[in-house]
Amino acid sequence: MLAKRIIPCLDIRDGRTVKGINFENIKDAGDPVDLGYYYSCEGADELVFLDITATIEKRKTFVELVKRIASTINIPFTVGGGINSINDIDVLLNSGADKVSINSSAVRNPEIITQVANTFGSQCCVIAIDAKFEEGTWFVYLNGGRLKTERNLHDWAKEAEDRGAGEILFTSMNNDGTKNGFAIEALKELAVKRKIPIIASGGAGTMEHFEDVFKNANVDAALAASIFHYNEINIKTLKDFLRKREIIVR
Amino acid sequence: MGCKEVTIIKYNAGNVFSMQSALERLGVKVTLSDREDVILNSERVIFPGVGQAASAMSYLKSKGLDNVIKQIKVPFLGVCLGMQLLCSSSEEGDVNCLGIINAKVKKFIGKEKIPHTGWNNVKIKDNVLFEGISELDYFYFVHSYYAEKTESTIAECDYINIFSASINKDNYYGVQFHPEKSSYSGAKILANFINI
């Protein structure tokens, strides 16, 4: 059976792991390579490294860090943050990243999805979407949640899939940082409508929240950050818990 | 007692940095080459690949690597697309492949998510490549096409339909999953390959 994936997300700034509550209030939580290696030993199925300041400060992503990660860690990992061009992606993939996560620049220039899919294959193209539920609609936000667009989450996810995205990583801004659980209804709708894997993000606070998102939204993977970084939930313990609740995990 | 050096065939399909790192962690020297003399004088050959079957085949032919691969006598491991290219044909670009393994590569058709992405366990036959591996081991897969199950299948996986997770004929081995990305279980496969 295909296992449900647990993905710790490491937000990176200046080569260090950080986590912001609702994208604000950033606090240092360690070295990305050490932390990533620790997670892989604990049973993490995949890792995401996001350069969270890259879009705003137009910083180029961290190729040297990616190489260090790839030479140390033997599970798949995705890198994202400030990716604007095919050239950025080429460099990151050749440095050992398995996938790239594209967010704002894909909304601004959806053609990049087609180009990535045609050049490197859909399997390495993760489209990250930050969206906020306001007056009955999920609006897509850019620049780490700072810039609202008129695009709707489900329309944008469809276009991304049609253009060749390999996975959708959806972060609910309403849930992110709250630790009150994932955005089940929106995730469920995404999982039903889309044919590509859906990664749930935003809101994980307890082990039951992971059970909920796998059982009730039927997503393929669940991502979280601070609860892992501060060891509020241990990945091994989480997987034992999910196994007992009859969810297939590695 | 296992080999000391491995050659990874260099061609136009995907990055090999992770594979190289995984092998180096096992203590072997890794050479990346597309030269016939280097490949044919190697103790072990790994044929990686993430990409498109038809364009990979046309590149291999343009470099004469298709014939080099067919001459290899030492243990040979095709990974992901590298395994699929060992088969007779692929629906990806509708192309004839190397024909070393008599199996067709087909596109997944089903209501499940495609590509098959993530960790899956496999059902194994008794084979040196899977020594010490059980059905509790999971491997990382990412693929939209699959090699059908044949008599060369040494491990099968069930996603949408049963397909070859691993194949073996003579000195040629193939794995659909990525051992270099499959944590301890994948490292065990690579160590087994080195120790054949």
CSV table of C-alpha atoms in Angstrom, one decimal:
chain,number,residue,atom,x,y,z
A,1,MET,CA,0.0,0.0,0.0
A,2,LEU,CA,1.1,3.6,-0.7
A,3,ALA,CA,1.9,5.1,2.6
A,4,LYS,CA,0.6,8.5,3.8
A,5,ARG,CA,3.5,10.9,4.1
A,6,ILE,CA,4.6,13.0,7.1
A,7,ILE,CA,6.6,16.0,6.0
A,8,PRO,CA,8.4,18.4,8.3
A,9,CYS,CA,8.9,21.8,6.8
A,10,LEU,CA,12.0,23.8,7.6
A,11,ASP,CA,11.7,27.5,7.0
A,12,ILE,CA,15.1,28.9,6.3
A,13,ARG,CA,16.5,32.3,6.7
A,14,ASP,CA,20.3,33.0,6.5
A,15,GLY,CA,21.0,29.3,6.5
A,16,ARG,CA,19.1,28.7,9.7
A,17,THR,CA,15.7,27.1,10.5
A,18,VAL,CA,13.0,29.5,11.6
A,19,LYS,CA,9.2,29.3,12.1
A,20,GLY,CA,6.8,32.2,12.1
A,21,ILE,CA,3.4,32.0,13.7
A,22,ASN,CA,1.0,33.1,11.0
A,23,PHE,CA,4.1,34.1,9.0
A,24,GLU,CA,5.2,36.7,11.6
A,25,ASN,CA,7.1,36.4,14.9
A,26,ILE,CA,10.1,34.5,13.6
A,27,LYS,CA,12.1,32.5,16.0
A,28,ASP,CA,15.4,30.6,15.4
A,29,ALA,CA,15.1,26.8,15.7
A,30,GLY,CA,18.3,25.3,14.5
A,31,ASP,CA,20.6,24.1,11.7
A,32,PRO,CA,18.7,22.8,8.6
A,33,VAL,CA,21.0,20.0,7.8
A,34,ASP,CA,21.2,18.6,11.4
A,35,LEU,CA,17.5,19.0,11.9
A,36,GLY,CA,16.7,17.5,8.5
A,37,TYR,CA,19.0,14.5,9.2
A,38,TYR,CA,17.4,14.1,12.7
A,39,TYR,CA,13.9,14.0,11.1
A,40,SER,CA,15.0,11.5,8.5
A,41,CYS,CA,16.2,9.2,11.3
A,42,GLU,CA,12.9,9.7,13.2
A,43,GLY,CA,10.9,8.5,10.2
A,44,ALA,CA,10.1,11.7,8.2
A,45,ASP,CA,9.0,10.6,4.7
A,46,GLU,CA,10.2,13.8,3.0
A,47,LEU,CA,11.5,17.2,3.9
A,48,VAL,CA,10.6,20.7,2.6
A,49,PHE,CA,13.2,23.5,2.9
A,50,LEU,CA,11.6,26.9,2.2
A,51,ASP,CA,13.7,30.0,1.9
A,52,ILE,CA,11.0,32.2,3.4
A,53,THR,CA,12.7,35.6,2.9
A,54,ALA,CA,13.7,34.9,-0.7
A,55,THR,CA,10.7,36.4,-2.4
A,56,ILE,CA,10.6,39.6,-0.4
A,57,GLU,CA,14.3,40.3,-0.5
A,58,LYS,CA,14.8,38.7,-3.9
A,59,ARG,CA,17.5,36.5,-2.5
A,60,LYS,CA,18.7,33.6,-4.6
A,61,THR,CA,18.1,30.2,-3.1
A,62,PHE,CA,20.8,28.5,-1.2
A,63,VAL,CA,22.6,26.2,-3.5
A,64,GLU,CA,25.4,25.3,-1.1
A,65,LEU,CA,22.9,24.4,1.6
A,66,VAL,CA,21.0,22.2,-0.9
A,67,LYS,CA,24.2,20.3,-1.7
A,68,ARG,CA,25.0,19.7,2.0
A,69,ILE,CA,21.4,18.4,2.5
A,70,ALA,CA,21.6,16.1,-0.5
A,71,SER,CA,25.0,14.6,0.5
A,72,THR,CA,23.7,13.9,4.0
A,73,ILE,CA,20.0,13.0,3.8
A,74,ASN,CA,18.6,9.9,2.1
A,75,ILE,CA,15.0,10.8,1.8
A,76,PRO,CA,13.4,13.0,-0.9
A,77,PHE,CA,13.4,16.8,-0.3
A,78,THR,CA,11.8,19.8,-1.9
A,79,VAL,CA,13.3,23.3,-1.9
A,80,GLY,CA,11.4,26.5,-2.4
A,81,GLY,CA,11.4,30.2,-1.9
A,82,GLY,CA,12.0,32.8,-4.5
A,83,ILE,CA,12.2,30.5,-7.5
A,84,ASN,CA,11.7,32.6,-10.6
A,85,SER,CA,13.3,30.9,-13.5
A,86,ILE,CA,14.1,27.7,-15.2
A,87,ASN,CA,17.7,28.4,-14.5
A,88,ASP,CA,17.1,28.6,-10.7
A,89,ILE,CA,15.4,25.3,-10.9
A,90,ASP,CA,18.1,23.7,-13.0
A,91,VAL,CA,20.7,24.7,-10.5
A,92,LEU,CA,18.7,23.4,-7.5
A,93,LEU,CA,17.9,20.1,-9.1
A,94,ASN,CA,21.5,19.6,-10.1
A,95,SER,CA,22.5,20.3,-6.5
A,96,GLY,CA,20.5,17.3,-5.4
A,97,ALA,CA,17.0,18.6,-4.7
A,98,ASP,CA,14.3,16.2,-5.8
A,99,LYS,CA,11.6,18.7,-6.2
A,100,VAL,CA,11.1,22.5,-6.3
A,101,SER,CA,8.2,24.3,-4.8
A,102,ILE,CA,7.0,27.3,-6.7
A,103,ASN,CA,4.6,29.7,-5.2
A,104,SER,CA,4.3,33.4,-6.1
A,105,SER,CA,6.2,33.3,-9.4
A,106,ALA,CA,3.9,30.6,-10.8
A,107,VAL,CA,0.9,32.8,-10.1
A,108,ARG,CA,2.6,35.7,-11.8
A,109,ASN,CA,3.8,33.5,-14.7
A,110,PRO,CA,1.9,30.2,-14.9
A,111,GLU,CA,3.9,29.3,-18.0
A,112,ILE,CA,6.8,28.4,-15.7
A,113,ILE,CA,4.8,25.3,-14.6
A,114,THR,CA,4.6,24.1,-18.3
A,115,GLN,CA,8.3,24.8,-18.8
A,116,VAL,CA,9.3,22.9,-15.6
A,117,ALA,CA,7.1,19.9,-16.5
A,118,ASN,CA,8.4,19.8,-20.0
A,119,THR,CA,12.0,20.3,-19.1
A,120,PHE,CA,12.4,18.3,-15.9
A,121,GLY,CA,9.2,16.4,-15.6
A,122,SER,CA,6.0,16.9,-13.5
A,123,GLN,CA,7.5,14.8,-10.6
A,124,CYS,CA,9.7,17.6,-9.5
A,125,CYS,CA,7.2,20.4,-9.8
A,126,VAL,CA,5.4,21.2,-6.6
A,127,ILE,CA,3.0,24.1,-6.7
A,128,ALA,CA,2.7,25.7,-3.3
A,129,ILE,CA,-0.5,27.7,-2.7
A,130,ASP,CA,-1.1,30.0,0.3
A,131,ALA,CA,-4.8,30.9,0.5
A,132,LYS,CA,-7.2,32.6,3.0
A,133,PHE,CA,-10.9,31.9,3.3
A,134,GLU,CA,-12.7,35.3,3.2
A,135,GLU,CA,-16.4,35.8,2.7
A,136,GLY,CA,-17.0,32.4,1.3
A,137,THR,CA,-14.0,32.2,-1.1
A,138,TRP,CA,-10.5,30.9,-0.8
A,139,PHE,CA,-8.3,33.7,-2.1
A,140,VAL,CA,-4.7,33.0,-3.2
A,141,TYR,CA,-2.0,35.1,-1.5
A,142,LEU,CA,1.5,35.8,-2.7
A,143,ASN,CA,4.8,36.9,-1.1
A,144,GLY,CA,4.5,34.7,2.0
A,145,GLY,CA,0.9,35.7,2.6
A,146,ARG,CA,1.4,39.4,2.3
A,147,LEU,CA,-0.2,40.1,-1.1
A,148,LYS,CA,-3.8,39.2,-1.8
A,149,THR,CA,-4.8,38.2,-5.4
A,150,GLU,CA,-8.2,37.7,-7.0
A,151,ARG,CA,-7.4,34.1,-7.8
A,152,ASN,CA,-9.5,31.3,-6.3
A,153,LEU,CA,-7.7,28.4,-4.7
A,154,HIS,CA,-9.6,25.7,-6.7
A,155,ASP,CA,-9.3,27.4,-10.1
A,156,TRP,CA,-5.6,28.0,-9.6
A,157,ALA,CA,-5.0,24.4,-8.4
A,158,LYS,CA,-6.8,23.1,-11.5
A,159,GLU,CA,-4.7,25.3,-13.8
A,160,ALA,CA,-1.5,24.2,-12.1
A,161,GLU,CA,-2.5,20.5,-12.6
A,162,ASP,CA,-3.5,21.1,-16.2
A,163,ARG,CA,-0.1,22.8,-16.9
A,164,GLY,CA,1.8,19.8,-15.5
A,165,ALA,CA,2.3,20.3,-11.7
A,166,GLY,CA,3.2,17.1,-10.0
A,167,GLU,CA,1.8,18.0,-6.5
A,168,ILE,CA,-0.1,20.7,-4.8
A,169,LEU,CA,1.0,22.0,-1.4
A,170,PHE,CA,-1.8,23.9,0.1
A,171,THR,CA,-1.4,26.1,3.2
A,172,SER,CA,-4.5,27.5,4.8
A,173,MET,CA,-3.6,30.9,6.2
A,174,ASN,CA,-6.6,30.7,8.4
A,175,ASN,CA,-5.3,27.6,10.1
A,176,ASP,CA,-1.5,28.2,9.9
A,177,GLY,CA,0.0,28.8,13.3
A,178,THR,CA,-3.3,28.2,15.2
A,179,LYS,CA,-2.6,24.5,16.1
A,180,ASN,CA,-6.4,24.0,15.8
A,181,GLY,CA,-6.3,21.5,12.9
A,182,PHE,CA,-6.0,21.5,9.1
A,183,ALA,CA,-8.6,23.1,6.8
A,184,ILE,CA,-10.4,19.8,6.2
A,185,GLU,CA,-13.2,21.0,3.9
A,186,ALA,CA,-10.9,22.8,1.5
A,187,LEU,CA,-8.4,20.0,1.5
A,188,LYS,CA,-11.1,17.4,0.9
A,189,GLU,CA,-12.4,19.4,-2.1
A,190,LEU,CA,-8.8,19.6,-3.5
A,191,ALA,CA,-8.2,15.9,-3.0
A,192,VAL,CA,-11.5,15.0,-4.7
A,193,LYS,CA,-11.1,17.4,-7.6
A,194,ARG,CA,-7.4,17.0,-8.4
A,195,LYS,CA,-5.7,13.9,-9.8
A,196,ILE,CA,-2.2,14.8,-8.4
A,197,PRO,CA,-1.1,14.3,-4.8
A,198,ILE,CA,-2.2,16.9,-2.3
A,199,ILE,CA,0.0,18.0,0.7
A,200,ALA,CA,-1.9,19.5,3.6
A,201,SER,CA,-0.3,22.4,5.5
A,202,GLY,CA,-1.3,24.7,8.2
A,203,GLY,CA,-2.9,24.1,11.6
A,204,ALA,CA,-1.4,20.8,12.9
A,205,GLY,CA,-1.4,20.9,16.7
A,206,THR,CA,-2.1,17.3,17.8
A,207,MET,CA,-1.7,13.8,16.5
A,208,GLU,CA,-5.5,13.6,16.1
A,209,HIS,CA,-5.3,16.5,13.5
A,210,PHE,CA,-3.1,14.2,11.3
A,211,GLU,CA,-5.6,11.4,11.7
A,212,ASP,CA,-8.4,13.8,10.8
A,213,VAL,CA,-6.7,15.1,7.6
A,214,PHE,CA,-5.8,11.6,6.3
A,215,LYS,CA,-9.2,10.1,7.1
A,216,ASN,CA,-11.5,12.9,6.4
A,217,ALA,CA,-9.7,15.0,3.7
A,218,ASN,CA,-8.0,12.0,2.1
A,219,VAL,CA,-4.8,13.9,1.4
A,220,ASP,CA,-1.6,12.2,0.4
A,221,ALA,CA,0.7,13.9,2.8
A,222,ALA,CA,0.6,16.3,5.8
A,223,LEU,CA,3.2,19.0,6.5
A,224,ALA,CA,4.0,20.7,9.7
A,225,ALA,CA,6.8,22.8,11.1
A,226,SER,CA,6.8,24.2,14.7
A,227,ILE,CA,5.2,21.2,16.4
A,228,PHE,CA,8.1,19.1,15.1
A,229,HIS,CA,10.8,21.7,15.6
A,230,TYR,CA,9.8,22.2,19.3
A,231,ASN,CA,9.3,18.5,19.7
A,232,GLU,CA,5.6,19.0,20.7
A,233,ILE,CA,5.0,16.0,18.5
A,234,ASN,CA,7.6,13.3,17.8
A,235,ILE,CA,7.5,11.8,14.3
A,236,LYS,CA,8.0,8.3,15.5
A,237,THR,CA,5.3,8.6,18.1
A,238,LEU,CA,3.0,10.2,15.5
A,239,LYS,CA,3.5,7.3,13.1
A,240,ASP,CA,2.8,4.7,15.8
A,241,PHE,CA,-0.3,6.6,16.7
A,242,LEU,CA,-1.5,6.7,13.0
A,243,ARG,CA,-0.7,3.0,12.5
A,244,LYS,CA,-2.9,2.2,15.5
A,245,ARG,CA,-5.7,4.2,13.9
A,246,GLU,CA,-5.3,2.1,10.7
A,247,ILE,CA,-3.6,4.7,8.6
A,248,ILE,CA,-0.9,3.3,6.4
A,249,VAL,CA,2.4,4.9,7.2
A,250,ARG,CA,6.0,3.8,6.6
B,1,MET,CA,33.5,-9.0,-0.6
B,2,GLY,CA,31.9,-6.3,-2.7
B,3,CYS,CA,33.4,-3.8,-5.1
B,4,LYS,CA,35.4,-0.7,-4.5
B,5,GLU,CA,34.2,1.4,-7.4
B,6,VAL,CA,31.0,2.1,-9.3
B,7,THR,CA,30.5,3.9,-12.6
B,8,ILE,CA,27.3,5.9,-13.1
B,9,ILE,CA,26.4,6.3,-16.7
B,10,LYS,CA,26.2,10.0,-17.6
B,11,TYR,CA,23.4,11.0,-20.0
B,12,ASN,CA,20.7,13.5,-20.3
B,13,ALA,CA,18.2,12.1,-17.7
B,14,GLY,CA,18.2,13.8,-14.4
B,15,ASN,CA,20.7,14.6,-11.7
B,16,VAL,CA,22.9,12.0,-10.1
B,17,PHE,CA,24.2,13.9,-7.1
B,18,SER,CA,22.0,12.0,-4.7
B,19,MET,CA,22.9,8.6,-6.1
B,20,GLN,CA,26.6,9.6,-6.0
B,21,SER,CA,26.3,10.7,-2.4
B,22,ALA,CA,24.4,7.5,-1.4
B,23,LEU,CA,27.1,5.3,-2.9
B,24,GLU,CA,29.9,7.4,-1.4
B,25,ARG,CA,28.2,6.9,2.0
B,26,LEU,CA,28.7,3.2,1.5
B,27,GLY,CA,32.4,3.7,1.0
B,28,VAL,CA,32.7,3.2,-2.8
B,29,LYS,CA,34.5,5.4,-5.3
B,30,VAL,CA,32.0,6.8,-7.9
B,31,THR,CA,32.9,7.7,-11.4
B,32,LEU,CA,30.5,9.5,-13.7
B,33,SER,CA,31.1,8.7,-17.3
B,34,ASP,CA,29.7,8.3,-20.8
B,35,ARG,CA,32.9,6.8,-22.2
B,36,GLU,CA,32.8,3.2,-23.5
B,37,ASP,CA,36.2,2.2,-22.1
B,38,VAL,CA,35.4,3.5,-18.6
B,39,ILE,CA,32.0,1.9,-18.5
B,40,LEU,CA,33.2,-1.5,-19.8
B,41,ASN,CA,36.1,-1.6,-17.4
B,42,SER,CA,34.0,-0.8,-14.4
B,43,GLU,CA,33.2,-3.3,-11.5
B,44,ARG,CA,29.6,-2.1,-11.3
B,45,VAL,CA,27.5,0.1,-13.5
B,46,ILE,CA,24.5,2.2,-12.4
B,47,PHE,CA,22.2,3.5,-14.9
B,48,PRO,CA,20.0,6.2,-13.3
B,49,GLY,CA,17.3,8.3,-14.9
B,50,VAL,CA,14.6,10.7,-14.3
B,51,GLY,CA,13.2,12.0,-17.6
B,52,GLN,CA,11.4,11.0,-20.7
B,53,ALA,CA,11.9,7.6,-22.3
B,54,ALA,CA,11.9,8.6,-26.0
B,55,SER,CA,14.3,11.5,-25.5
B,56,ALA,CA,16.6,9.4,-23.3
B,57,MET,CA,16.7,6.6,-25.9
B,58,SER,CA,17.5,8.9,-28.7
B,59,TYR,CA,20.3,10.5,-26.6
B,60,LEU,CA,21.7,7.0,-25.8
B,61,LYS,CA,21.7,6.1,-29.4
B,62,SER,CA,23.3,9.3,-30.5
B,63,LYS,CA,26.2,8.5,-28.1
B,64,GLY,CA,26.4,4.8,-28.9
B,65,LEU,CA,25.6,4.1,-25.3
B,66,ASP,CA,22.8,1.7,-26.2
B,67,ASN,CA,25.3,-0.8,-27.6
B,68,VAL,CA,27.7,-0.2,-24.7
B,69,ILE,CA,25.0,-1.1,-22.2
B,70,LYS,CA,24.2,-4.3,-24.0
B,71,GLN,CA,27.9,-5.4,-23.8
B,72,ILE,CA,28.2,-5.0,-20.0
B,73,LYS,CA,29.1,-8.2,-18.2
B,74,VAL,CA,29.4,-6.9,-14.6
B,75,PRO,CA,26.4,-6.3,-12.3
B,76,PHE,CA,24.3,-3.5,-13.7
B,77,LEU,CA,21.6,-1.6,-12.0
B,78,GLY,CA,19.0,0.5,-13.8
B,79,VAL,CA,17.1,2.9,-11.6
B,80,CYS,CA,13.6,4.4,-12.3
B,81,LEU,CA,13.7,5.4,-16.0
B,82,GLY,CA,17.0,3.5,-16.1
B,83,MET,CA,15.1,0.3,-15.3
B,84,GLN,CA,12.3,1.1,-17.8
B,85,LEU,CA,14.9,1.6,-20.6
B,86,LEU,CA,16.1,-2.0,-20.1
B,87,CYS,CA,12.7,-3.2,-21.2
B,88,SER,CA,11.5,-3.9,-24.8
B,89,SER,CA,9.4,-0.8,-25.3
B,90,SER,CA,7.8,2.2,-23.6
B,91,GLU,CA,4.5,4.0,-24.2
B,92,GLU,CA,6.2,7.2,-23.1
B,93,GLY,CA,6.9,8.6,-26.5
B,94,ASP,CA,6.1,5.2,-28.0
B,95,VAL,CA,9.7,4.1,-28.3
B,96,ASN,CA,11.6,0.9,-28.6
B,97,CYS,CA,14.0,0.5,-25.6
B,98,LEU,CA,17.1,-1.6,-25.0
B,99,GLY,CA,15.2,-4.9,-25.1
B,100,ILE,CA,17.3,-6.6,-22.4
B,101,ILE,CA,14.3,-7.5,-20.4
B,102,ASN,CA,11.3,-8.7,-22.2
B,103,ALA,CA,8.6,-6.4,-20.7
B,104,LYS,CA,6.5,-3.5,-21.9
B,105,VAL,CA,6.5,-0.2,-20.1
B,106,LYS,CA,2.9,1.2,-20.0
B,107,LYS,CA,1.2,4.3,-18.7
B,108,PHE,CA,-0.8,4.1,-15.5
B,109,ILE,CA,-4.5,4.4,-16.1
B,110,GLY,CA,-6.8,4.6,-13.1
B,111,LYS,CA,-8.7,6.9,-10.8
B,112,GLU,CA,-5.8,6.9,-8.3
B,113,LYS,CA,-3.3,9.8,-8.1
B,114,ILE,CA,-0.8,9.7,-11.0
B,115,PRO,CA,2.3,9.9,-10.8
B,116,HIS,CA,2.5,7.1,-8.2
B,117,THR,CA,4.3,9.3,-5.7
B,118,GLY,CA,5.6,8.2,-2.3
B,119,TRP,CA,6.5,5.3,-0.2
B,120,ASN,CA,5.3,1.8,-1.1
B,121,ASN,CA,6.2,-1.6,0.2
B,122,VAL,CA,6.9,-4.5,-2.3
B,123,LYS,CA,6.4,-8.2,-2.5
B,124,ILE,CA,9.7,-9.8,-3.1
B,125,LYS,CA,11.1,-13.0,-4.6
B,126,ASP,CA,14.2,-14.6,-3.2
B,127,ASN,CA,17.0,-12.6,-4.8
B,128,VAL,CA,20.4,-11.4,-3.7
B,129,LEU,CA,19.4,-7.7,-4.4
B,130,PHE,CA,16.6,-8.0,-1.7
B,131,GLU,CA,18.6,-9.8,0.9
B,132,GLY,CA,17.6,-8.6,4.3
B,133,ILE,CA,14.6,-6.8,3.0
B,134,SER,CA,11.0,-7.7,4.0
B,135,GLU,CA,7.5,-6.5,3.2
B,136,LEU,CA,7.9,-4.1,6.1
B,137,ASP,CA,10.4,-2.1,4.1
B,138,TYR,CA,9.1,0.8,2.1
B,139,PHE,CA,10.7,2.4,-1.0
B,140,TYR,CA,10.3,5.8,-2.6
B,141,PHE,CA,8.6,5.8,-6.0
B,142,VAL,CA,7.8,8.6,-8.4
B,143,HIS,CA,6.6,7.5,-11.8
B,144,SER,CA,3.7,7.7,-14.3
B,145,TYR,CA,4.7,4.7,-16.3
B,146,TYR,CA,5.4,1.1,-15.1
B,147,ALA,CA,7.1,-2.1,-16.4
B,148,GLU,CA,4.6,-4.9,-16.6
B,149,LYS,CA,5.1,-8.0,-14.4
B,150,THR,CA,7.0,-10.7,-16.2
B,151,GLU,CA,9.2,-13.8,-15.3
B,152,SER,CA,12.0,-11.3,-14.8
B,153,THR,CA,10.2,-9.6,-12.0
B,154,ILE,CA,11.9,-10.0,-8.6
B,155,ALA,CA,9.8,-7.6,-6.6
B,156,GLU,CA,6.3,-6.5,-7.4
B,157,CYS,CA,4.3,-3.5,-6.2
B,158,ASP,CA,0.6,-3.0,-6.2
B,159,TYR,CA,-0.6,0.5,-7.1
B,160,ILE,CA,-3.5,0.8,-9.6
B,161,ASN,CA,-2.3,-2.6,-10.9
B,162,ILE,CA,0.5,-5.0,-10.0
B,163,PHE,CA,3.8,-4.0,-11.7
B,164,SER,CA,7.5,-4.7,-11.6
B,165,ALA,CA,9.2,-2.8,-8.7
B,166,SER,CA,12.3,-4.7,-9.5
B,167,ILE,CA,13.6,-6.9,-12.3
B,168,ASN,CA,16.6,-9.1,-12.9
B,169,LYS,CA,18.0,-11.0,-15.9
B,170,ASP,CA,21.5,-12.3,-15.8
B,171,ASN,CA,23.8,-9.5,-14.7
B,172,TYR,CA,21.1,-6.8,-15.3
B,173,TYR,CA,19.1,-5.5,-12.4
B,174,GLY,CA,16.5,-2.8,-12.3
B,175,VAL,CA,14.5,-1.0,-9.6
B,176,GLN,CA,11.6,1.3,-10.3
B,177,PHE,CA,11.9,3.0,-6.9
B,178,HIS,CA,14.8,5.3,-5.9
B,179,PRO,CA,17.1,3.4,-3.5
B,180,GLU,CA,19.2,6.6,-3.1
B,181,LYS,CA,16.1,8.2,-1.6
B,182,SER,CA,14.7,5.3,0.3
B,183,SER,CA,16.3,5.7,3.7
B,184,TYR,CA,17.8,2.6,5.3
B,185,SER,CA,15.9,0.2,3.1
B,186,GLY,CA,17.3,1.8,-0.1
B,187,ALA,CA,20.8,1.9,1.3
B,188,LYS,CA,20.5,-1.8,2.0
B,189,ILE,CA,19.6,-2.4,-1.7
B,190,LEU,CA,22.6,-0.4,-2.9
B,191,ALA,CA,24.8,-2.3,-0.4
B,192,ASN,CA,23.4,-5.6,-1.7
B,193,PHE,CA,24.2,-4.5,-5.3
B,194,ILE,CA,27.7,-3.6,-4.4
B,195,ASN,CA,28.2,-7.0,-2.7
B,196,ILE,CA,26.8,-9.1,-5.6
